[in-house]
Amino acid sequence: MSSNLSANLSDDVFILEERSLTGTYIFAAIVLGFIGFFGFVLNLLVIVTVVKNASILWTPNNVILVNMVVGDFLVAALGNPFAMTSAIAGEWFWNHEVCLWYAWFMTTMGFASIGNLTVMALERFLLVTCPMKTLSIRHAYILAFLVWMYALSLSLPPFFNWGTYGPEAGNISCSVSWEIHDPETHNDTYIGFLFIFGFFLPVIIITSSYYSIIKTLKKIGKKIGARNRREKKVTKMVYLMILAFLIAWSPYAVLALATQYFYARRSIYGKLRDGAIVRKRLINSDQTRHARKTINSTNRNGDDPSVRHRELERKRSVLPPASFRLPDRKRSEKNTNSPRILQAVSRFADARKKFVTKASAHSYVTGIVRGERKEKE
């Protein structure tokens, strides 16, 4: 009788665990579908907004932001449906080849996101601590390209027999096989490589950058103007994006490391990984929201340094050389008794209206001066 009782109890426990697992998968599928839809729409809106207003919004900071938004958009469009379908099925729904592709794709997008956040932290560091060394558009393009090269250098080795991809413990997604110890593929050294260059080094760079930013902002104190206050707000938004990302992935990263090197329990790892999938999608949507705020805040009233620089260059291109500029107010008042000077000033004003280039205005005013000299002679 005791054996029957124990068998019934074990069956009941199994049924409860199965129901709990099914409920978890259903909840994950609903959340993934909801976040995937809004992540797709919001990221697409950010991209369209920047493209439509490229002349104003295409700044170095926003180049990196858009680079990250494009990655999140690809995750929502191409990666999220596979995990959501598998969550509905309660297991990985697709074949092994799709599993390998999905693992590589999501790993690449994840490390690209980390790379973009690191570059954004460095950009904020330069802007706050060294205002004269802000990034140019060309530098931003190069950094955006290097971010993708960085991500590919971390995600491609398993295709060259260094490390492996496969289903994860939750069995609704695929990624690096953190828990496999295979001497043929040297999985342990590959995972060590990922953690050093894909997690710890970016975290050190981000932490150091924001430590310097905080010290600089404390020194500035109340002396900052309206523009610098807006730059401080943008810096805070970037900080929140980075903090949210680290909160989402640090527990998973630590336990994945423990699974490979300290043989942590696979079941705990699987549950944490399932939660990390949902948290990652939540963080992606939160990053998109902050990205939209950052784009709006950075460029409000032409606050972005690169926008101001381009506007200054445009103005310089239509101004004549310094020797032919209009006299300032005091100089004008001092020379009001000279009708010849007033006439020259009037002609010069007409020249500025008629010509929009520096060379044209210069030649026109030079002709005026030569005419005045001939009249004197």
mmCIF file of C-alpha atoms in Angstrom:
data_model
loop_
_atom_site.group_PDB
_atom_site.id
_atom_site.type_symbol
_atom_site.label_atom_id
_atom_site.label_comp_id
_atom_site.label_asym_id
_atom_site.label_seq_id
_atom_site.Cartn_x
_atom_site.Cartn_y
_atom_site.Cartn_z
ATOM 1 C CA MET A 1 0.000 0.000 0.000
ATOM 2 C CA SER A 2 2.855 2.342 0.803
ATOM 3 C CA SER A 3 4.325 1.690 -2.634
ATOM 4 C CA ASN A 4 0.990 2.603 -4.262
ATOM 5 C CA LEU A 5 0.810 5.763 -2.172
ATOM 6 C CA SER A 6 4.330 6.800 -3.153
ATOM 7 C CA ALA A 7 3.551 6.081 -6.818
ATOM 8 C CA ASN A 8 0.410 8.224 -6.647
ATOM 9 C CA LEU A 9 2.336 11.029 -4.977
ATOM 10 C CA SER A 10 5.056 10.906 -7.629
ATOM 11 C CA ASP A 11 2.418 10.988 -10.371
ATOM 12 C CA ASP A 12 0.751 13.989 -8.741
ATOM 13 C CA VAL A 13 4.078 15.796 -8.444
ATOM 14 C CA PHE A 14 4.849 15.041 -12.099
ATOM 15 C CA ILE A 15 1.434 16.376 -13.190
ATOM 16 C CA LEU A 16 1.897 19.543 -11.128
ATOM 17 C CA GLU A 17 5.377 20.093 -12.564
ATOM 18 C CA GLU A 18 4.083 19.516 -16.095
ATOM 19 C CA ARG A 19 1.233 21.976 -15.574
ATOM 20 C CA SER A 20 3.623 24.508 -14.077
ATOM 21 C CA LEU A 21 6.007 24.088 -17.009
ATOM 22 C CA THR A 22 3.159 24.385 -19.521
ATOM 23 C CA GLY A 23 1.926 27.549 -17.816
ATOM 24 C CA THR A 24 5.446 28.983 -17.913
ATOM 25 C CA TYR A 25 5.760 28.284 -21.633
ATOM 26 C CA ILE A 26 2.351 29.814 -22.364
ATOM 27 C CA PHE A 27 3.225 32.906 -20.350
ATOM 28 C CA ALA A 28 6.583 33.170 -22.153
ATOM 29 C CA ALA A 29 4.857 32.828 -25.542
ATOM 30 C CA ILE A 30 2.366 35.598 -24.721
ATOM 31 C CA VAL A 31 5.059 37.955 -23.453
ATOM 32 C CA LEU A 32 7.365 37.202 -26.381
ATOM 33 C CA GLY A 33 4.556 37.806 -28.866
ATOM 34 C CA PHE A 34 3.498 41.056 -27.214
ATOM 35 C CA ILE A 35 7.026 42.433 -26.906
ATOM 36 C CA GLY A 36 8.014 41.178 -30.355
ATOM 37 C CA PHE A 37 5.143 43.034 -31.993
ATOM 38 C CA PHE A 38 5.774 46.330 -30.220
ATOM 39 C CA GLY A 39 9.542 45.938 -30.596
ATOM 40 C CA PHE A 40 9.077 45.546 -34.337
ATOM 41 C CA VAL A 41 6.779 48.580 -34.616
ATOM 42 C CA LEU A 42 8.717 50.919 -32.301
ATOM 43 C CA ASN A 43 12.132 50.106 -33.748
ATOM 44 C CA LEU A 44 10.756 50.590 -37.251
ATOM 45 C CA LEU A 45 9.320 53.978 -36.237
ATOM 46 C CA VAL A 46 12.708 55.085 -34.911
ATOM 47 C CA ILE A 47 14.419 54.065 -38.156
ATOM 48 C CA VAL A 48 11.796 55.787 -40.334
ATOM 49 C CA THR A 49 11.938 58.958 -38.200
ATOM 50 C CA VAL A 50 15.704 59.237 -38.547
ATOM 51 C CA VAL A 51 15.648 58.499 -42.288
ATOM 52 C CA LYS A 52 12.945 61.120 -42.933
ATOM 53 C CA ASN A 53 14.814 63.771 -40.930
ATOM 54 C CA ALA A 54 18.343 62.706 -41.810
ATOM 55 C CA SER A 55 19.544 66.276 -42.407
ATOM 56 C CA ILE A 56 18.809 67.124 -38.764
ATOM 57 C CA LEU A 57 18.977 63.822 -36.906
ATOM 58 C CA TRP A 58 21.922 62.150 -38.626
ATOM 59 C CA THR A 59 24.506 62.920 -35.943
ATOM 60 C CA PRO A 60 27.381 60.761 -34.610
ATOM 61 C CA ASN A 61 25.461 59.854 -31.463
ATOM 62 C CA ASN A 62 22.369 58.912 -33.450
ATOM 63 C CA VAL A 63 24.394 56.845 -35.922
ATOM 64 C CA ILE A 64 25.331 54.533 -33.043
ATOM 65 C CA LEU A 65 21.776 54.614 -31.691
ATOM 66 C CA VAL A 66 20.331 53.657 -35.067
ATOM 67 C CA ASN A 67 22.959 50.931 -35.381
ATOM 68 C CA MET A 68 21.635 49.439 -32.143
ATOM 69 C CA VAL A 69 17.990 49.966 -33.106
ATOM 70 C CA VAL A 70 18.549 48.119 -36.397
ATOM 71 C CA GLY A 71 19.901 45.145 -34.437
ATOM 72 C CA ASP A 72 16.895 45.155 -32.103
ATOM 73 C CA PHE A 73 14.572 45.443 -35.098
ATOM 74 C CA LEU A 74 16.178 42.371 -36.695
ATOM 75 C CA VAL A 75 15.783 40.450 -33.433
ATOM 76 C CA ALA A 76 12.084 41.333 -33.277
ATOM 77 C CA ALA A 77 11.514 40.552 -36.961
ATOM 78 C CA LEU A 78 13.683 37.461 -37.500
ATOM 79 C CA GLY A 79 14.581 36.021 -34.103
ATOM 80 C CA ASN A 80 11.573 36.504 -31.864
ATOM 81 C CA PRO A 81 9.065 34.436 -33.938
ATOM 82 C CA PHE A 82 11.205 31.280 -33.598
ATOM 83 C CA ALA A 83 11.364 31.479 -29.800
ATOM 84 C CA MET A 84 7.669 32.358 -29.539
ATOM 85 C CA THR A 85 6.638 29.404 -31.728
ATOM 86 C CA SER A 86 8.816 27.046 -29.685
ATOM 87 C CA ALA A 87 7.351 28.383 -26.430
ATOM 88 C CA ILE A 88 3.856 27.621 -27.745
ATOM 89 C CA ALA A 89 4.965 24.090 -28.690
ATOM 90 C CA GLY A 90 6.718 23.583 -25.338
ATOM 91 C CA GLU A 91 9.994 22.628 -27.048
ATOM 92 C CA TRP A 92 12.235 23.653 -29.927
ATOM 93 C CA PHE A 93 9.856 23.501 -32.872
ATOM 94 C CA TRP A 94 12.376 23.726 -35.738
ATOM 95 C CA ASN A 95 15.097 21.437 -37.095
ATOM 96 C CA HIS A 96 18.760 21.373 -36.094
ATOM 97 C CA GLU A 97 19.957 23.572 -38.989
ATOM 98 C CA VAL A 98 17.507 26.303 -37.995
ATOM 99 C CA CYS A 99 18.702 25.913 -34.394
ATOM 100 C CA LEU A 100 22.292 26.585 -35.474
ATOM 101 C CA TRP A 101 21.273 29.584 -37.584
ATOM 102 C CA TYR A 102 19.120 30.991 -34.774
ATOM 103 C CA ALA A 103 21.913 30.527 -32.222
ATOM 104 C CA TRP A 104 24.448 32.300 -34.437
ATOM 105 C CA PHE A 105 22.016 35.103 -35.322
ATOM 106 C CA MET A 106 20.961 35.821 -31.739
ATOM 107 C CA THR A 107 24.546 35.605 -30.477
ATOM 108 C CA THR A 108 25.652 38.105 -33.131
ATOM 109 C CA MET A 109 22.806 40.501 -32.299
ATOM 110 C CA GLY A 110 23.513 40.207 -28.573
ATOM 111 C CA PHE A 111 27.197 41.036 -28.871
ATOM 112 C CA ALA A 112 26.431 43.816 -31.372
ATOM 113 C CA SER A 113 24.122 45.339 -28.766
ATOM 114 C CA ILE A 114 26.884 45.143 -26.154
ATOM 115 C CA GLY A 115 29.313 46.720 -28.627
ATOM 116 C CA ASN A 116 26.930 49.571 -29.430
ATOM 117 C CA LEU A 117 26.354 50.288 -25.746
ATOM 118 C CA THR A 118 30.115 50.346 -25.176
ATOM 119 C CA VAL A 119 30.632 52.803 -28.053
ATOM 120 C CA MET A 120 27.793 54.980 -26.740
ATOM 121 C CA ALA A 121 29.451 55.069 -23.324
ATOM 122 C CA LEU A 122 32.744 56.123 -24.919
ATOM 123 C CA GLU A 123 30.963 58.780 -27.001
ATOM 124 C CA ARG A 124 29.352 60.220 -23.863
ATOM 125 C CA PHE A 125 32.742 60.081 -22.117
ATOM 126 C CA LEU A 126 34.385 62.138 -24.876
ATOM 127 C CA LEU A 127 31.500 64.603 -25.058
ATOM 128 C CA VAL A 128 31.443 65.284 -21.305
ATOM 129 C CA THR A 129 35.138 65.106 -20.405
ATOM 130 C CA CYS A 130 36.693 66.317 -23.696
ATOM 131 C CA PRO A 131 34.119 68.518 -25.492
ATOM 132 C CA MET A 132 36.611 69.458 -28.224
ATOM 133 C CA LYS A 133 37.145 65.793 -29.174
ATOM 134 C CA THR A 134 33.588 64.813 -30.085
ATOM 135 C CA LEU A 135 33.070 62.155 -32.739
ATOM 136 C CA SER A 136 32.528 63.101 -36.356
ATOM 137 C CA ILE A 137 30.058 61.387 -38.682
ATOM 138 C CA ARG A 138 32.932 59.573 -40.384
ATOM 139 C CA HIS A 139 34.208 58.253 -37.062
ATOM 140 C CA ALA A 140 30.689 57.117 -36.156
ATOM 141 C CA TYR A 141 30.417 55.155 -39.427
ATOM 142 C CA ILE A 142 33.733 53.450 -38.746
ATOM 143 C CA LEU A 143 32.739 52.579 -35.178
ATOM 144 C CA ALA A 144 29.355 51.226 -36.308
ATOM 145 C CA PHE A 145 31.129 48.980 -38.814
ATOM 146 C CA LEU A 146 33.651 47.833 -36.199
ATOM 147 C CA VAL A 147 30.804 46.925 -33.830
ATOM 148 C CA TRP A 148 29.494 44.386 -36.346
ATOM 149 C CA MET A 149 33.000 43.044 -36.993
ATOM 150 C CA TYR A 150 33.412 42.665 -33.240
ATOM 151 C CA ALA A 151 30.117 40.775 -32.949
ATOM 152 C CA LEU A 152 30.969 38.458 -35.853
ATOM 153 C CA SER A 153 34.411 37.713 -34.427
ATOM 154 C CA LEU A 154 32.674 36.410 -31.295
ATOM 155 C CA SER A 155 29.836 34.505 -32.978
ATOM 156 C CA LEU A 156 31.534 32.783 -35.954
ATOM 157 C CA PRO A 157 34.129 30.494 -34.229
ATOM 158 C CA PRO A 158 31.639 27.602 -33.628
ATOM 159 C CA PHE A 159 31.376 27.210 -37.418
ATOM 160 C CA PHE A 160 35.151 26.635 -37.469
ATOM 161 C CA ASN A 161 35.077 23.914 -34.808
ATOM 162 C CA TRP A 162 35.862 26.184 -31.863
ATOM 163 C CA GLY A 163 32.874 25.984 -29.533
ATOM 164 C CA THR A 164 29.403 24.644 -30.309
ATOM 165 C CA TYR A 165 25.848 25.858 -30.791
ATOM 166 C CA GLY A 166 22.796 23.873 -29.736
ATOM 167 C CA PRO A 167 19.489 23.832 -27.809
ATOM 168 C CA GLU A 168 19.568 25.434 -24.396
ATOM 169 C CA ALA A 169 18.302 23.952 -21.158
ATOM 170 C CA GLY A 170 14.849 25.513 -21.518
ATOM 171 C CA ASN A 171 14.601 23.857 -24.967
ATOM 172 C CA ILE A 172 12.705 26.741 -26.552
ATOM 173 C CA SER A 173 15.761 28.499 -27.962
ATOM 174 C CA CYS A 174 19.298 27.813 -29.139
ATOM 175 C CA SER A 175 22.560 29.490 -28.257
ATOM 176 C CA VAL A 176 26.132 28.696 -27.285
ATOM 177 C CA SER A 177 26.260 25.283 -25.592
ATOM 178 C CA TRP A 178 27.404 26.619 -22.249
ATOM 179 C CA GLU A 179 27.050 23.324 -20.374
ATOM 180 C CA ILE A 180 28.829 21.032 -22.883
ATOM 181 C CA HIS A 181 32.409 19.946 -22.098
ATOM 182 C CA ASP A 182 33.814 18.767 -25.426
ATOM 183 C CA PRO A 183 37.625 18.517 -25.786
ATOM 184 C CA GLU A 184 37.330 18.218 -29.582
ATOM 185 C CA THR A 185 35.700 21.634 -29.990
ATOM 186 C CA HIS A 186 37.522 23.225 -27.024
ATOM 187 C CA ASN A 187 34.223 24.592 -25.783
ATOM 188 C CA ASP A 188 35.693 25.685 -22.455
ATOM 189 C CA THR A 189 38.298 27.981 -24.042
ATOM 190 C CA TYR A 190 35.713 29.432 -26.434
ATOM 191 C CA ILE A 191 33.390 30.284 -23.550
ATOM 192 C CA GLY A 192 36.300 31.880 -21.710
ATOM 193 C CA PHE A 193 37.024 33.934 -24.842
ATOM 194 C CA LEU A 194 33.370 35.057 -24.977
ATOM 195 C CA PHE A 195 33.285 36.123 -21.348
ATOM 196 C CA ILE A 196 36.558 38.049 -21.493
ATOM 197 C CA PHE A 197 35.931 39.968 -24.728
ATOM 198 C CA GLY A 198 32.137 39.815 -24.899
ATOM 199 C CA PHE A 199 31.199 40.651 -21.315
ATOM 200 C CA PHE A 200 33.944 41.556 -18.848
ATOM 201 C CA LEU A 201 35.952 43.898 -21.103
ATOM 202 C CA PRO A 202 32.882 45.898 -22.269
ATOM 203 C CA VAL A 203 31.673 46.139 -18.668
ATOM 204 C CA ILE A 204 35.063 47.490 -17.577
ATOM 205 C CA ILE A 205 35.081 50.072 -20.396
ATOM 206 C CA ILE A 206 31.496 51.150 -19.682
ATOM 207 C CA THR A 207 32.084 51.368 -15.925
ATOM 208 C CA SER A 208 35.314 53.354 -16.339
ATOM 209 C CA SER A 209 33.675 55.738 -18.810
ATOM 210 C CA TYR A 210 30.746 56.512 -16.553
ATOM 211 C CA TYR A 211 32.963 56.829 -13.500
ATOM 212 C CA SER A 212 34.878 59.578 -15.333
ATOM 213 C CA ILE A 213 31.613 61.145 -16.523
ATOM 214 C CA ILE A 214 30.221 61.307 -12.981
ATOM 215 C CA LYS A 215 33.452 62.864 -11.663
ATOM 216 C CA THR A 216 33.403 65.497 -14.414
ATOM 217 C CA LEU A 217 29.745 66.365 -13.880
ATOM 218 C CA LYS A 218 30.360 66.782 -10.146
ATOM 219 C CA LYS A 219 33.198 69.206 -10.870
ATOM 220 C CA ILE A 220 31.048 71.244 -13.239
ATOM 221 C CA GLY A 221 28.241 71.419 -10.694
ATOM 222 C CA LYS A 222 25.864 74.341 -11.099
ATOM 223 C CA LYS A 223 27.967 76.061 -13.745
ATOM 224 C CA ILE A 224 26.500 74.082 -16.617
ATOM 225 C CA GLY A 225 24.205 75.915 -19.004
ATOM 226 C CA ALA A 226 20.984 74.860 -20.683
ATOM 227 C CA ARG A 227 22.757 73.014 -23.502
ATOM 228 C CA ASN A 228 24.979 71.085 -21.096
ATOM 229 C CA ARG A 229 21.954 70.215 -18.977
ATOM 230 C CA ARG A 230 20.377 68.627 -22.036
ATOM 231 C CA GLU A 231 23.613 66.773 -22.767
ATOM 232 C CA LYS A 232 23.538 65.570 -19.169
ATOM 233 C CA LYS A 233 19.999 64.303 -19.717
ATOM 234 C CA VAL A 234 21.081 62.376 -22.814
ATOM 235 C CA THR A 235 23.994 60.921 -20.847
ATOM 236 C CA LYS A 236 21.571 59.780 -18.161
ATOM 237 C CA MET A 237 19.362 58.071 -20.752
ATOM 238 C CA VAL A 238 22.339 56.194 -22.183
ATOM 239 C CA TYR A 239 23.337 55.204 -18.651
ATOM 240 C CA LEU A 240 19.859 53.804 -17.974
ATOM 241 C CA MET A 241 19.968 51.775 -21.195
ATOM 242 C CA ILE A 242 23.316 50.273 -20.219
ATOM 243 C CA LEU A 243 22.226 49.610 -16.640
ATOM 244 C CA ALA A 244 19.052 47.857 -17.786
ATOM 245 C CA PHE A 245 21.026 45.662 -20.168
ATOM 246 C CA LEU A 246 23.503 44.668 -17.463
ATOM 247 C CA ILE A 247 20.720 43.890 -14.985
ATOM 248 C CA ALA A 248 19.030 41.665 -17.562
ATOM 249 C CA TRP A 249 22.081 39.667 -18.584
ATOM 250 C CA SER A 250 24.509 39.626 -15.649
ATOM 251 C CA PRO A 251 22.727 36.817 -13.706
ATOM 252 C CA TYR A 252 22.487 34.692 -16.844
ATOM 253 C CA ALA A 253 26.122 35.354 -17.752
ATOM 254 C CA VAL A 254 27.374 34.453 -14.276
ATOM 255 C CA LEU A 255 25.363 31.226 -14.118
ATOM 256 C CA ALA A 256 26.367 30.252 -17.669
ATOM 257 C CA LEU A 257 29.978 30.671 -16.594
ATOM 258 C CA ALA A 258 29.304 28.593 -13.488
ATOM 259 C CA THR A 259 27.648 25.893 -15.625
ATOM 260 C CA GLN A 260 30.760 25.501 -17.769
ATOM 261 C CA TYR A 261 33.491 25.774 -15.149
ATOM 262 C CA PHE A 262 31.825 24.939 -11.829
ATOM 263 C CA TYR A 263 29.171 22.442 -13.002
ATOM 264 C CA ALA A 264 26.161 24.372 -11.733
ATOM 265 C CA ARG A 265 22.770 22.670 -11.835
ATOM 266 C CA ARG A 266 21.347 22.532 -15.361
ATOM 267 C CA SER A 267 17.751 22.981 -14.160
ATOM 268 C CA ILE A 268 18.532 26.283 -12.433
ATOM 269 C CA TYR A 269 20.394 27.446 -15.515
ATOM 270 C CA GLY A 270 17.450 26.566 -17.751
ATOM 271 C CA LYS A 271 14.945 28.483 -15.645
ATOM 272 C CA LEU A 272 17.203 31.515 -15.522
ATOM 273 C CA ARG A 273 17.758 31.324 -19.273
ATOM 274 C CA ASP A 274 13.997 31.228 -19.929
ATOM 275 C CA GLY A 275 13.621 34.322 -17.786
ATOM 276 C CA ALA A 276 16.555 35.970 -19.560
ATOM 277 C CA ILE A 277 14.841 35.549 -22.937
ATOM 278 C CA VAL A 278 11.822 37.488 -21.687
ATOM 279 C CA ARG A 279 13.973 40.045 -19.861
ATOM 280 C CA LYS A 280 16.067 40.595 -22.977
ATOM 281 C CA ARG A 281 12.975 41.387 -25.044
ATOM 282 C CA LEU A 282 11.773 43.751 -22.318
ATOM 283 C CA ILE A 283 15.160 45.452 -22.309
ATOM 284 C CA ASN A 284 15.090 45.755 -26.105
ATOM 285 C CA SER A 285 11.751 47.565 -25.951
ATOM 286 C CA ASP A 286 13.045 49.760 -23.118
ATOM 287 C CA GLN A 287 16.173 50.558 -25.127
ATOM 288 C CA THR A 288 13.983 51.551 -28.066
ATOM 289 C CA ARG A 289 11.969 53.906 -25.852
ATOM 290 C CA HIS A 290 15.153 55.500 -24.499
ATOM 291 C CA ALA A 291 16.596 55.690 -28.017
ATOM 292 C CA ARG A 292 13.580 57.685 -29.204
ATOM 293 C CA LYS A 293 13.912 60.048 -26.228
ATOM 294 C CA THR A 294 17.635 60.407 -26.815
ATOM 295 C CA ILE A 295 17.162 61.234 -30.497
ATOM 296 C CA ASN A 296 14.549 63.861 -29.656
ATOM 297 C CA SER A 297 16.498 65.326 -26.743
ATOM 298 C CA THR A 298 19.870 65.356 -28.460
ATOM 299 C CA ASN A 299 18.604 67.332 -31.437
ATOM 300 C CA ARG A 300 16.068 69.645 -29.827
ATOM 301 C CA ASN A 301 16.852 73.201 -30.930
ATOM 302 C CA GLY A 302 20.066 71.996 -32.571
ATOM 303 C CA ASP A 303 21.716 70.950 -29.353
ATOM 304 C CA ASP A 304 23.837 68.164 -30.763
ATOM 305 C CA PRO A 305 27.468 69.276 -31.188
ATOM 306 C CA SER A 306 27.699 67.921 -34.732
ATOM 307 C CA VAL A 307 24.524 69.783 -35.721
ATOM 308 C CA ARG A 308 25.957 73.003 -34.331
ATOM 309 C CA HIS A 309 29.234 72.308 -36.111
ATOM 310 C CA ARG A 310 27.519 71.783 -39.478
ATOM 311 C CA GLU A 311 25.435 74.938 -38.991
ATOM 312 C CA LEU A 312 28.553 76.924 -38.110
ATOM 313 C CA GLU A 313 30.344 75.654 -41.210
ATOM 314 C CA ARG A 314 27.335 76.591 -43.346
ATOM 315 C CA LYS A 315 27.317 80.101 -41.933
ATOM 316 C CA ARG A 316 31.043 80.450 -42.461
ATOM 317 C CA SER A 317 30.638 79.426 -46.095
ATOM 318 C CA VAL A 318 28.392 82.430 -46.808
ATOM 319 C CA LEU A 319 30.302 85.002 -44.734
ATOM 320 C CA PRO A 320 33.068 87.092 -46.343
ATOM 321 C CA PRO A 321 36.605 87.170 -44.909
ATOM 322 C CA ALA A 322 37.169 88.954 -41.622
ATOM 323 C CA SER A 323 38.690 92.023 -43.313
ATOM 324 C CA PHE A 324 35.444 92.622 -45.234
ATOM 325 C CA ARG A 325 32.935 91.987 -42.482
ATOM 326 C CA LEU A 326 30.537 94.630 -41.320
ATOM 327 C CA PRO A 327 31.917 96.802 -38.521
ATOM 328 C CA ASP A 328 30.595 96.129 -35.082
ATOM 329 C CA ARG A 329 28.190 98.452 -33.312
ATOM 330 C CA LYS A 330 30.806 100.622 -31.627
ATOM 331 C CA ARG A 331 32.829 100.977 -34.810
ATOM 332 C CA SER A 332 29.679 101.933 -36.738
ATOM 333 C CA GLU A 333 28.764 104.600 -34.219
ATOM 334 C CA LYS A 334 32.293 105.994 -34.297
ATOM 335 C CA ASN A 335 32.249 106.397 -38.091
ATOM 336 C CA THR A 336 28.716 107.689 -38.634
ATOM 337 C CA ASN A 337 30.080 111.071 -39.824
ATOM 338 C CA SER A 338 31.666 109.541 -42.927
ATOM 339 C CA PRO A 339 29.120 109.262 -45.781
ATOM 340 C CA ARG A 340 31.632 107.340 -47.909
ATOM 341 C CA ILE A 341 31.880 104.602 -45.268
ATOM 342 C CA LEU A 342 28.113 104.435 -44.913
ATOM 343 C CA GLN A 343 27.812 104.078 -48.684
ATOM 344 C CA ALA A 344 30.366 101.258 -48.684
ATOM 345 C CA VAL A 345 28.510 99.534 -45.847
ATOM 346 C CA SER A 346 25.248 99.798 -47.779
ATOM 347 C CA ARG A 347 26.833 98.332 -50.909
ATOM 348 C CA PHE A 348 28.374 95.547 -48.852
ATOM 349 C CA ALA A 349 24.977 94.662 -47.385
ATOM 350 C CA ASP A 350 23.621 94.375 -50.927
ATOM 351 C CA ALA A 351 26.550 92.128 -51.794
ATOM 352 C CA ARG A 352 25.731 89.791 -48.901
ATOM 353 C CA LYS A 353 22.145 89.482 -50.062
ATOM 354 C CA LYS A 354 23.099 88.899 -53.671
ATOM 355 C CA PHE A 355 25.876 86.379 -53.169
ATOM 356 C CA VAL A 356 25.771 83.281 -50.938
ATOM 357 C CA THR A 357 29.278 81.991 -51.327
ATOM 358 C CA LYS A 358 32.420 83.215 -49.729
ATOM 359 C CA ALA A 359 34.328 83.621 -52.986
ATOM 360 C CA SER A 360 31.561 85.612 -54.726
ATOM 361 C CA ALA A 361 31.126 88.027 -51.834
ATOM 362 C CA HIS A 362 34.893 88.457 -51.609
ATOM 363 C CA SER A 363 35.317 89.350 -55.289
ATOM 364 C CA TYR A 364 32.334 91.704 -55.270
ATOM 365 C CA VAL A 365 33.535 93.658 -52.231
ATOM 366 C CA THR A 366 37.085 93.744 -53.627
ATOM 367 C CA GLY A 367 35.671 95.457 -56.710
ATOM 368 C CA ILE A 368 33.918 98.024 -54.520
ATOM 369 C CA VAL A 369 37.137 98.829 -52.661
ATOM 370 C CA ARG A 370 39.111 99.190 -55.893
ATOM 371 C CA GLY A 371 36.445 101.564 -57.241
ATOM 372 C CA GLU A 372 36.681 103.678 -54.105
ATOM 373 C CA ARG A 373 40.474 103.879 -54.504
ATOM 374 C CA LYS A 374 40.171 105.012 -58.131
ATOM 375 C CA GLU A 375 37.754 107.766 -57.101
ATOM 376 C CA LYS A 376 40.267 108.989 -54.497
ATOM 377 C CA GLU A 377 43.027 109.071 -57.099
#
